């Protein structure tokens, strides 16, 4: 197991690389969409087709449109990083349910028990490749997805999103994720004249046209959605994208971010994004203290969360709304916006504190050690460290022997699956759940109901989850040393 000093050095090295990853959108280049063309009369949502547009779908007036905020995180999931991530979505939506975020997970350094807890809390887990390479192969993408399922317990059908490392996507990358049945990509940038709502690639790309990606015939992938990443203009009119807080003082960044948010909120209410590498906002001994940056981001999030009709959602929740747009006053009653927690009479290894003793997955998590690498999981440890070629090696424990864990069959949501008992604890539509919604602040209420049935709890957004505050206070204190493959 590597020392904390070694890991801190590794984090510093990674931070140095990631500091520039997708930080800005190239300037001095055209963003013209002259090569993009889409006939809205032919491209209709009932056919799983949607044109790129700055106008909200469904013919809704801007005043009736929910203002979605998507907070996303990139790279490994570790104890300290997950606490930072939870703090950034520690808000209450207008229906009283906690806000949620999306984590694009790469495999190195990742603790899979924390991946499962992130998902169980109602957040989204998405694919960011196995080893974070600039031009990912098909295997880089599929191996990541396999490991998220095998060791994080996430059903393959719930891993729907992809983001390219360094935002270095190409037409080949988009073709690969389409072949692997992903629902969406979120790697492109939107600056001023291309601040589009999410759209499908039936008629090609409409963002990053300066790269040539929008040219006729480059990309034509019916049904694959693109969720643009919306930039923030700094005081030099340079579009900042990821980790905006690295580009100026907390005061400056708040000013830029507020102006960008207001452009969305007071305009056509296209989604607003906050894109984070949590390592930059997490405090480590021997590294610069990021507290002022983190506090600046948290203050900004708190401010915008208190505005009427502002909803912090996952990318999957955003796309569910895109497919069936409703007014902000009706959003809270939609099934995918519910927050229901399973009522389970015993503790199982599902990412939740089922017996309410203050510890998630109490004494049930497996620690997998490979000499100089380790991770944690609710499932079987692999006999050898996973590799790109063999992402899910044979189990260290054989079926039929003591300690064997059973894989989620894919038709049971993670929060209901008992890997030790080999059973799904919810197999009908009347499984016992309880709402964890609270009374929302009066100033951001959309008169939205938080009632509704969750059925099997099969969607990541409506599956069982503890509140963000509970997740923070109950999080497993996983070892920080050498959590990577």
mmCIF file of N, CA, C and O in Angstrom, residues 199-282:
data_model
loop_
_atom_site.group_PDB
_atom_site.id
_atom_site.type_symbol
_atom_site.label_atom_id
_atom_site.label_comp_id
_atom_site.label_asym_id
_atom_site.label_seq_id
_atom_site.Cartn_x
_atom_site.Cartn_y
_atom_site.Cartn_z
ATOM 1 N N UNK A 199 -29.369 18.352 -27.513
ATOM 2 C CA UNK A 199 -29.963 17.971 -28.801
ATOM 3 C C UNK A 199 -29.405 16.619 -29.225
ATOM 4 O O UNK A 199 -28.374 16.159 -28.711
ATOM 5 N N UNK A 200 -30.095 15.985 -30.149
ATOM 6 C CA UNK A 200 -29.614 14.707 -30.659
ATOM 7 C C UNK A 200 -28.747 14.934 -31.888
ATOM 8 O O UNK A 200 -28.838 15.974 -32.556
ATOM 9 N N UNK A 201 -27.924 13.944 -32.183
ATOM 10 C CA UNK A 201 -26.965 14.067 -33.288
ATOM 11 C C UNK A 201 -27.487 13.458 -34.586
ATOM 12 O O UNK A 201 -26.710 13.065 -35.442
ATOM 13 N N UNK A 202 -28.809 13.414 -34.732
ATOM 14 C CA UNK A 202 -29.394 12.949 -35.993
ATOM 15 C C UNK A 202 -28.895 13.781 -37.166
ATOM 16 O O UNK A 202 -28.713 13.267 -38.274
ATOM 17 N N UNK A 203 -28.684 15.076 -36.919
ATOM 18 C CA UNK A 203 -28.248 15.990 -37.970
ATOM 19 C C UNK A 203 -26.849 16.543 -37.723
ATOM 20 O O UNK A 203 -26.462 17.561 -38.283
ATOM 21 N N UNK A 204 -26.100 15.855 -36.879
ATOM 22 C CA UNK A 204 -24.719 16.238 -36.643
ATOM 23 C C UNK A 204 -24.535 17.149 -35.442
ATOM 24 O O UNK A 204 -25.471 17.463 -34.712
ATOM 25 N N UNK A 205 -23.283 17.570 -35.240
ATOM 26 C CA UNK A 205 -22.914 18.460 -34.149
ATOM 27 C C UNK A 205 -23.210 19.908 -34.509
ATOM 28 O O UNK A 205 -23.077 20.311 -35.668
ATOM 29 N N UNK A 206 -23.587 20.690 -33.490
ATOM 30 C CA UNK A 206 -23.811 22.121 -33.678
ATOM 31 C C UNK A 206 -22.887 22.951 -32.797
ATOM 32 O O UNK A 206 -22.956 24.174 -32.822
ATOM 33 N N UNK A 207 -22.040 22.292 -32.003
ATOM 34 C CA UNK A 207 -21.080 22.989 -31.142
ATOM 35 C C UNK A 207 -19.657 22.641 -31.557
ATOM 36 O O UNK A 207 -19.425 21.628 -32.206
ATOM 37 N N UNK A 208 -18.714 23.489 -31.159
ATOM 38 C CA UNK A 208 -17.296 23.285 -31.498
ATOM 39 C C UNK A 208 -17.076 23.194 -33.004
ATOM 40 O O UNK A 208 -16.209 22.453 -33.479
ATOM 41 N N UNK A 209 -17.845 23.969 -33.744
ATOM 42 C CA UNK A 209 -17.755 23.880 -35.208
ATOM 43 C C UNK A 209 -16.403 24.348 -35.737
ATOM 44 O O UNK A 209 -16.020 23.989 -36.855
ATOM 45 N N UNK A 210 -15.655 25.114 -34.946
ATOM 46 C CA UNK A 210 -14.330 25.570 -35.364
ATOM 47 C C UNK A 210 -13.384 24.396 -35.614
ATOM 48 O O UNK A 210 -12.388 24.526 -36.324
ATOM 49 N N UNK A 211 -13.701 23.222 -35.030
ATOM 50 C CA UNK A 211 -12.855 22.039 -35.222
ATOM 51 C C UNK A 211 -13.155 21.310 -36.528
ATOM 52 O O UNK A 211 -12.411 20.403 -36.911
ATOM 53 N N UNK A 212 -14.265 21.664 -37.160
ATOM 54 C CA UNK A 212 -14.695 20.964 -38.366
ATOM 55 C C UNK A 212 -15.669 19.833 -38.082
ATOM 56 O O UNK A 212 -16.148 19.170 -39.009
ATOM 57 N N UNK A 213 -15.994 19.636 -36.794
ATOM 58 C CA UNK A 213 -16.858 18.518 -36.411
ATOM 59 C C UNK A 213 -18.275 18.677 -36.943
ATOM 60 O O UNK A 213 -19.023 17.694 -37.068
ATOM 61 N N UNK A 214 -18.670 19.918 -37.260
ATOM 62 C CA UNK A 214 -20.041 20.170 -37.725
ATOM 63 C C UNK A 214 -20.214 20.001 -39.232
ATOM 64 O O UNK A 214 -21.333 20.109 -39.746
ATOM 65 N N UNK A 215 -19.121 19.771 -39.936
ATOM 66 C CA UNK A 215 -19.207 19.651 -41.397
ATOM 67 C C UNK A 215 -20.130 18.510 -41.797
ATOM 68 O O UNK A 215 -20.244 17.495 -41.103
ATOM 69 N N UNK A 216 -20.793 18.686 -42.903
ATOM 70 C CA UNK A 216 -21.737 17.684 -43.393
ATOM 71 C C UNK A 216 -21.056 16.323 -43.516
ATOM 72 O O UNK A 216 -19.962 16.213 -44.069
ATOM 73 N N UNK A 217 -21.687 15.310 -42.957
ATOM 74 C CA UNK A 217 -21.173 13.957 -43.057
ATOM 75 C C UNK A 217 -20.199 13.563 -41.972
ATOM 76 O O UNK A 217 -19.847 12.384 -41.849
ATOM 77 N N UNK A 218 -19.731 14.523 -41.156
ATOM 78 C CA UNK A 218 -18.776 14.196 -40.097
ATOM 79 C C UNK A 218 -19.418 13.310 -39.032
ATOM 80 O O UNK A 218 -18.873 12.292 -38.634
ATOM 81 N N UNK A 219 -20.552 13.755 -38.537
ATOM 82 C CA UNK A 219 -21.243 13.027 -37.466
ATOM 83 C C UNK A 219 -22.723 12.962 -37.794
ATOM 84 O O UNK A 219 -23.348 13.990 -38.076
ATOM 85 N N UNK A 220 -23.273 11.784 -37.774
ATOM 86 C CA UNK A 220 -24.713 11.611 -37.959
ATOM 87 C C UNK A 220 -25.117 10.369 -37.172
ATOM 88 O O UNK A 220 -25.010 9.241 -37.648
ATOM 89 N N UNK A 221 -25.551 10.593 -35.937
ATOM 90 C CA UNK A 221 -25.800 9.496 -35.001
ATOM 91 C C UNK A 221 -27.193 9.649 -34.386
ATOM 92 O O UNK A 221 -27.369 10.244 -33.319
ATOM 93 N N UNK A 222 -28.211 9.135 -35.078
ATOM 94 C CA UNK A 222 -29.588 9.301 -34.605
ATOM 95 C C UNK A 222 -29.787 8.790 -33.180
ATOM 96 O O UNK A 222 -29.331 7.702 -32.817
ATOM 97 N N UNK A 223 -30.421 9.621 -32.367
ATOM 98 C CA UNK A 223 -30.782 9.234 -31.015
ATOM 99 C C UNK A 223 -29.732 9.484 -29.957
ATOM 100 O O UNK A 223 -30.033 9.423 -28.763
ATOM 101 N N UNK A 224 -28.480 9.749 -30.351
ATOM 102 C CA UNK A 224 -27.433 10.049 -29.377
ATOM 103 C C UNK A 224 -27.514 11.532 -29.025
ATOM 104 O O UNK A 224 -27.457 12.391 -29.902
ATOM 105 N N UNK A 225 -27.635 11.831 -27.741
ATOM 106 C CA UNK A 225 -27.772 13.216 -27.297
ATOM 107 C C UNK A 225 -26.403 13.846 -27.040
ATOM 108 O O UNK A 225 -25.465 13.177 -26.628
ATOM 109 N N UNK A 226 -26.335 15.141 -27.270
ATOM 110 C CA UNK A 226 -25.189 15.955 -26.882
ATOM 111 C C UNK A 226 -25.671 16.977 -25.853
ATOM 112 O O UNK A 226 -26.626 17.724 -26.111
ATOM 113 N N UNK A 227 -25.034 16.979 -24.682
ATOM 114 C CA UNK A 227 -25.304 17.993 -23.660
ATOM 115 C C UNK A 227 -24.123 18.942 -23.648
ATOM 116 O O UNK A 227 -23.050 18.611 -23.121
ATOM 117 N N UNK A 228 -24.251 20.120 -24.257
ATOM 118 C CA UNK A 228 -23.116 21.048 -24.298
ATOM 119 C C UNK A 228 -22.684 21.469 -22.898
ATOM 120 O O UNK A 228 -23.480 21.480 -21.948
ATOM 121 N N UNK A 229 -21.416 21.819 -22.768
ATOM 122 C CA UNK A 229 -20.879 22.375 -21.535
ATOM 123 C C UNK A 229 -20.837 23.888 -21.704
ATOM 124 O O UNK A 229 -20.168 24.402 -22.610
ATOM 125 N N UNK A 230 -21.548 24.591 -20.853
ATOM 126 C CA UNK A 230 -21.779 26.019 -21.026
ATOM 127 C C UNK A 230 -20.686 26.828 -20.335
ATOM 128 O O UNK A 230 -20.433 26.670 -19.136
ATOM 129 N N UNK A 231 -20.057 27.709 -21.086
ATOM 130 C CA UNK A 231 -18.897 28.438 -20.578
ATOM 131 C C UNK A 231 -19.299 29.685 -19.806
ATOM 132 O O UNK A 231 -20.445 30.155 -19.872
ATOM 133 N N UNK A 232 -18.325 30.215 -19.080
ATOM 134 C CA UNK A 232 -18.448 31.461 -18.325
ATOM 135 C C UNK A 232 -17.417 32.424 -18.885
ATOM 136 O O UNK A 232 -16.225 32.082 -18.992
ATOM 137 N N UNK A 233 -17.837 33.625 -19.261
ATOM 138 C CA UNK A 233 -16.906 34.618 -19.803
ATOM 139 C C UNK A 233 -16.201 35.361 -18.676
ATOM 140 O O UNK A 233 -16.846 35.872 -17.767
ATOM 141 N N UNK A 234 -14.857 35.406 -18.755
ATOM 142 C CA UNK A 234 -14.135 36.173 -17.750
ATOM 143 C C UNK A 234 -14.095 37.641 -18.157
ATOM 144 O O UNK A 234 -14.700 38.042 -19.160
ATOM 145 N N UNK A 235 -13.372 38.474 -17.380
ATOM 146 C CA UNK A 235 -13.393 39.912 -17.661
ATOM 147 C C UNK A 235 -12.588 40.300 -18.896
ATOM 148 O O UNK A 235 -12.597 41.457 -19.295
ATOM 149 N N UNK A 236 -11.905 39.326 -19.512
ATOM 150 C CA UNK A 236 -11.217 39.568 -20.777
ATOM 151 C C UNK A 236 -11.990 38.925 -21.932
ATOM 152 O O UNK A 236 -11.461 38.787 -23.035
ATOM 153 N N UNK A 237 -13.228 38.527 -21.655
ATOM 154 C CA UNK A 237 -14.096 37.881 -22.650
ATOM 155 C C UNK A 237 -13.520 36.567 -23.155
ATOM 156 O O UNK A 237 -13.757 36.165 -24.299
ATOM 157 N N UNK A 238 -12.743 35.900 -22.303
ATOM 158 C CA UNK A 238 -12.246 34.561 -22.607
ATOM 159 C C UNK A 238 -13.210 33.558 -21.989
ATOM 160 O O UNK A 238 -13.477 33.616 -20.788
ATOM 161 N N UNK A 239 -13.761 32.637 -22.789
ATOM 162 C CA UNK A 239 -14.707 31.671 -22.232
ATOM 163 C C UNK A 239 -14.015 30.623 -21.372
ATOM 164 O O UNK A 239 -13.155 29.890 -21.849
ATOM 165 N N UNK A 240 -14.375 30.575 -20.101
ATOM 166 C CA UNK A 240 -13.849 29.598 -19.155
ATOM 167 C C UNK A 240 -14.849 28.441 -19.050
ATOM 168 O O UNK A 240 -16.049 28.663 -18.997
ATOM 169 N N UNK A 241 -14.338 27.220 -18.969
ATOM 170 C CA UNK A 241 -15.237 26.077 -19.011
ATOM 171 C C UNK A 241 -15.157 25.244 -17.730
ATOM 172 O O UNK A 241 -16.016 25.327 -16.870
ATOM 173 N N UNK A 242 -14.090 24.461 -17.581
ATOM 174 C CA UNK A 242 -13.947 23.647 -16.377
ATOM 175 C C UNK A 242 -13.114 24.376 -15.334
ATOM 176 O O UNK A 242 -12.200 25.125 -15.677
ATOM 177 N N UNK A 243 -13.467 24.139 -14.063
ATOM 178 C CA UNK A 243 -12.679 24.692 -12.953
ATOM 179 C C UNK A 243 -12.492 26.197 -13.101
ATOM 180 O O UNK A 243 -11.384 26.721 -13.018
ATOM 181 N N UNK A 244 -13.594 26.901 -13.311
ATOM 182 C CA UNK A 244 -13.537 28.349 -13.526
ATOM 183 C C UNK A 244 -12.846 29.047 -12.360
ATOM 184 O O UNK A 244 -12.160 30.065 -12.529
ATOM 185 N N UNK A 245 -12.977 28.485 -11.161
ATOM 186 C CA UNK A 245 -12.412 29.080 -9.950
ATOM 187 C C UNK A 245 -10.897 29.169 -9.985
ATOM 188 O O UNK A 245 -10.296 29.865 -9.159
ATOM 189 N N UNK A 246 -10.238 28.482 -10.915
ATOM 190 C CA UNK A 246 -8.782 28.575 -11.033
ATOM 191 C C UNK A 246 -8.346 29.798 -11.832
ATOM 192 O O UNK A 246 -7.163 30.110 -11.895
ATOM 193 N N UNK A 247 -9.303 30.498 -12.441
ATOM 194 C CA UNK A 247 -8.965 31.545 -13.407
ATOM 195 C C UNK A 247 -8.970 32.953 -12.841
ATOM 196 O O UNK A 247 -8.690 33.909 -13.566
ATOM 197 N N UNK A 248 -9.299 33.112 -11.571
ATOM 198 C CA UNK A 248 -9.321 34.442 -10.981
ATOM 199 C C UNK A 248 -9.549 34.362 -9.491
ATOM 200 O O UNK A 248 -9.633 33.277 -8.907
ATOM 201 N N UNK A 249 -9.678 35.520 -8.854
ATOM 202 C CA UNK A 249 -9.972 35.553 -7.427
ATOM 203 C C UNK A 249 -11.395 35.055 -7.205
ATOM 204 O O UNK A 249 -12.232 35.107 -8.118
ATOM 205 N N UNK A 250 -11.707 34.575 -5.993
ATOM 206 C CA UNK A 250 -13.084 34.164 -5.730
ATOM 207 C C UNK A 250 -14.106 35.249 -6.049
ATOM 208 O O UNK A 250 -15.193 34.959 -6.565
ATOM 209 N N UNK A 251 -13.752 36.500 -5.778
ATOM 210 C CA UNK A 251 -14.664 37.607 -6.071
ATOM 211 C C UNK A 251 -14.889 37.749 -7.576
ATOM 212 O O UNK A 251 -16.022 37.910 -8.044
ATOM 213 N N UNK A 252 -13.792 37.696 -8.350
ATOM 214 C CA UNK A 252 -13.912 37.794 -9.807
ATOM 215 C C UNK A 252 -14.729 36.645 -10.373
ATOM 216 O O UNK A 252 -15.597 36.846 -11.226
ATOM 217 N N UNK A 253 -14.434 35.441 -9.903
ATOM 218 C CA UNK A 253 -15.120 34.260 -10.426
ATOM 219 C C UNK A 253 -16.611 34.324 -10.116
ATOM 220 O O UNK A 253 -17.451 33.959 -10.938
ATOM 221 N N UNK A 254 -16.951 34.809 -8.930
ATOM 222 C CA UNK A 254 -18.366 34.964 -8.584
ATOM 223 C C UNK A 254 -19.037 35.962 -9.513
ATOM 224 O O UNK A 254 -20.166 35.738 -9.974
ATOM 225 N N UNK A 255 -18.358 37.061 -9.816
ATOM 226 C CA UNK A 255 -18.915 38.068 -10.725
ATOM 227 C C UNK A 255 -19.140 37.473 -12.108
ATOM 228 O O UNK A 255 -20.208 37.657 -12.709
ATOM 229 N N UNK A 256 -18.145 36.760 -12.650
ATOM 230 C CA UNK A 256 -18.290 36.155 -13.975
ATOM 231 C C UNK A 256 -19.410 35.118 -13.988
ATOM 232 O O UNK A 256 -20.232 35.091 -14.901
ATOM 233 N N UNK A 257 -19.409 34.275 -12.970
ATOM 234 C CA UNK A 257 -20.385 33.183 -12.927
ATOM 235 C C UNK A 257 -21.797 33.723 -12.775
ATOM 236 O O UNK A 257 -22.741 33.202 -13.385
ATOM 237 N N UNK A 258 -21.949 34.772 -11.966
ATOM 238 C CA UNK A 258 -23.269 35.372 -11.781
ATOM 239 C C UNK A 258 -23.779 35.967 -13.081
ATOM 240 O O UNK A 258 -24.957 35.808 -13.432
ATOM 241 N N UNK A 259 -22.897 36.626 -13.813
ATOM 242 C CA UNK A 259 -23.306 37.209 -15.093
ATOM 243 C C UNK A 259 -23.732 36.119 -16.076
ATOM 244 O O UNK A 259 -24.726 36.269 -16.794
ATOM 245 N N UNK A 260 -22.977 35.027 -16.110
ATOM 246 C CA UNK A 260 -23.321 33.924 -17.015
ATOM 247 C C UNK A 260 -24.633 33.271 -16.604
ATOM 248 O O UNK A 260 -25.486 32.975 -17.456
ATOM 249 N N UNK A 261 -24.807 33.046 -15.298
ATOM 250 C CA UNK A 261 -26.057 32.455 -14.830
ATOM 251 C C UNK A 261 -27.244 33.352 -15.172
ATOM 252 O O UNK A 261 -28.285 32.874 -15.650
ATOM 253 N N UNK A 262 -27.093 34.642 -14.926
ATOM 254 C CA UNK A 262 -28.193 35.574 -15.201
ATOM 255 C C UNK A 262 -28.558 35.584 -16.681
ATOM 256 O O UNK A 262 -29.735 35.759 -17.039
ATOM 257 N N UNK A 263 -27.559 35.405 -17.544
ATOM 258 C CA UNK A 263 -27.843 35.335 -18.981
ATOM 259 C C UNK A 263 -28.772 34.165 -19.284
ATOM 260 O O UNK A 263 -29.686 34.278 -20.104
ATOM 261 N N UNK A 264 -28.540 33.047 -18.631
ATOM 262 C CA UNK A 264 -29.409 31.888 -18.821
ATOM 263 C C UNK A 264 -30.768 32.116 -18.144
ATOM 264 O O UNK A 264 -31.822 31.944 -18.762
ATOM 265 N N UNK A 265 -30.727 32.510 -16.883
ATOM 266 C CA UNK A 265 -31.936 32.606 -16.063
ATOM 267 C C UNK A 265 -32.903 33.667 -16.583
ATOM 268 O O UNK A 265 -34.128 33.466 -16.578
ATOM 269 N N UNK A 266 -32.373 34.789 -17.034
ATOM 270 C CA UNK A 266 -33.211 35.883 -17.534
ATOM 271 C C UNK A 266 -33.446 35.803 -19.036
ATOM 272 O O UNK A 266 -34.115 36.668 -19.607
ATOM 273 N N UNK A 267 -32.877 34.769 -19.662
ATOM 274 C CA UNK A 267 -33.075 34.573 -21.096
ATOM 275 C C UNK A 267 -33.991 33.401 -21.363
ATOM 276 O O UNK A 267 -35.110 33.336 -20.827
ATOM 277 N N UNK A 268 -33.507 32.435 -22.142
ATOM 278 C CA UNK A 268 -34.322 31.270 -22.496
ATOM 279 C C UNK A 268 -34.115 30.087 -21.556
ATOM 280 O O UNK A 268 -34.606 29.000 -21.804
ATOM 281 N N UNK A 269 -33.376 30.333 -20.495
ATOM 282 C CA UNK A 269 -33.172 29.356 -19.426
ATOM 283 C C UNK A 269 -32.546 28.039 -19.894
ATOM 284 O O UNK A 269 -32.914 26.958 -19.438
ATOM 285 N N UNK A 270 -31.591 28.157 -20.819
ATOM 286 C CA UNK A 270 -30.792 26.975 -21.116
ATOM 287 C C UNK A 270 -30.118 26.517 -19.827
ATOM 288 O O UNK A 270 -29.863 27.312 -18.924
ATOM 289 N N UNK A 271 -29.819 25.223 -19.693
ATOM 290 C CA UNK A 271 -29.162 24.740 -18.477
ATOM 291 C C UNK A 271 -27.873 25.506 -18.195
ATOM 292 O O UNK A 271 -27.197 25.970 -19.112
ATOM 293 N N UNK A 272 -27.539 25.615 -16.928
ATOM 294 C CA UNK A 272 -26.294 26.248 -16.505
ATOM 295 C C UNK A 272 -25.433 25.164 -15.866
ATOM 296 O O UNK A 272 -25.926 24.376 -15.057
ATOM 297 N N UNK A 273 -24.163 25.115 -16.237
ATOM 298 C CA UNK A 273 -23.291 24.057 -15.743
ATOM 299 C C UNK A 273 -22.171 24.560 -14.856
ATOM 300 O O UNK A 273 -21.636 25.655 -15.062
ATOM 301 N N UNK A 274 -21.821 23.746 -13.857
ATOM 302 C CA UNK A 274 -20.657 23.985 -13.011
ATOM 303 C C UNK A 274 -19.814 22.720 -13.107
ATOM 304 O O UNK A 274 -20.234 21.652 -12.658
ATOM 305 N N UNK A 275 -18.629 22.823 -13.712
ATOM 306 C CA UNK A 275 -17.833 21.653 -14.091
ATOM 307 C C UNK A 275 -16.551 21.610 -13.257
ATOM 308 O O UNK A 275 -15.737 22.534 -13.326
ATOM 309 N N UNK A 276 -16.381 20.519 -12.513
ATOM 310 C CA UNK A 276 -15.408 20.496 -11.428
ATOM 311 C C UNK A 276 -14.499 19.272 -11.501
ATOM 312 O O UNK A 276 -14.965 18.151 -11.725
ATOM 313 N N UNK A 277 -13.205 19.500 -11.299
ATOM 314 C CA UNK A 277 -12.284 18.455 -10.883
ATOM 315 C C UNK A 277 -12.144 18.639 -9.374
ATOM 316 O O UNK A 277 -11.459 19.574 -8.927
ATOM 317 N N UNK A 278 -12.778 17.798 -8.557
ATOM 318 C CA UNK A 278 -12.814 18.080 -7.122
ATOM 319 C C UNK A 278 -11.454 18.110 -6.447
ATOM 320 O O UNK A 278 -11.324 18.658 -5.351
ATOM 321 N N UNK A 279 -10.415 17.550 -7.077
ATOM 322 C CA UNK A 279 -9.084 17.607 -6.465
ATOM 323 C C UNK A 279 -8.629 19.044 -6.253
ATOM 324 O O UNK A 279 -7.892 19.339 -5.314
ATOM 325 N N UNK A 280 -9.072 19.988 -7.124
ATOM 326 C CA UNK A 280 -8.651 21.381 -6.984
ATOM 327 C C UNK A 280 -9.290 22.065 -5.780
ATOM 328 O O UNK A 280 -8.791 23.091 -5.314
ATOM 329 N N UNK A 281 -10.421 21.533 -5.298
ATOM 330 C CA UNK A 281 -11.154 22.167 -4.209
ATOM 331 C C UNK A 281 -11.046 21.378 -2.904
ATOM 332 O O UNK A 281 -11.769 21.651 -1.954
ATOM 333 N N UNK A 282 -10.145 20.402 -2.875
ATOM 334 C CA UNK A 282 -9.993 19.530 -1.717
ATOM 335 C C UNK A 282 -8.664 19.799 -1.038
ATOM 336 O O UNK A 282 -7.626 19.877 -1.699
#
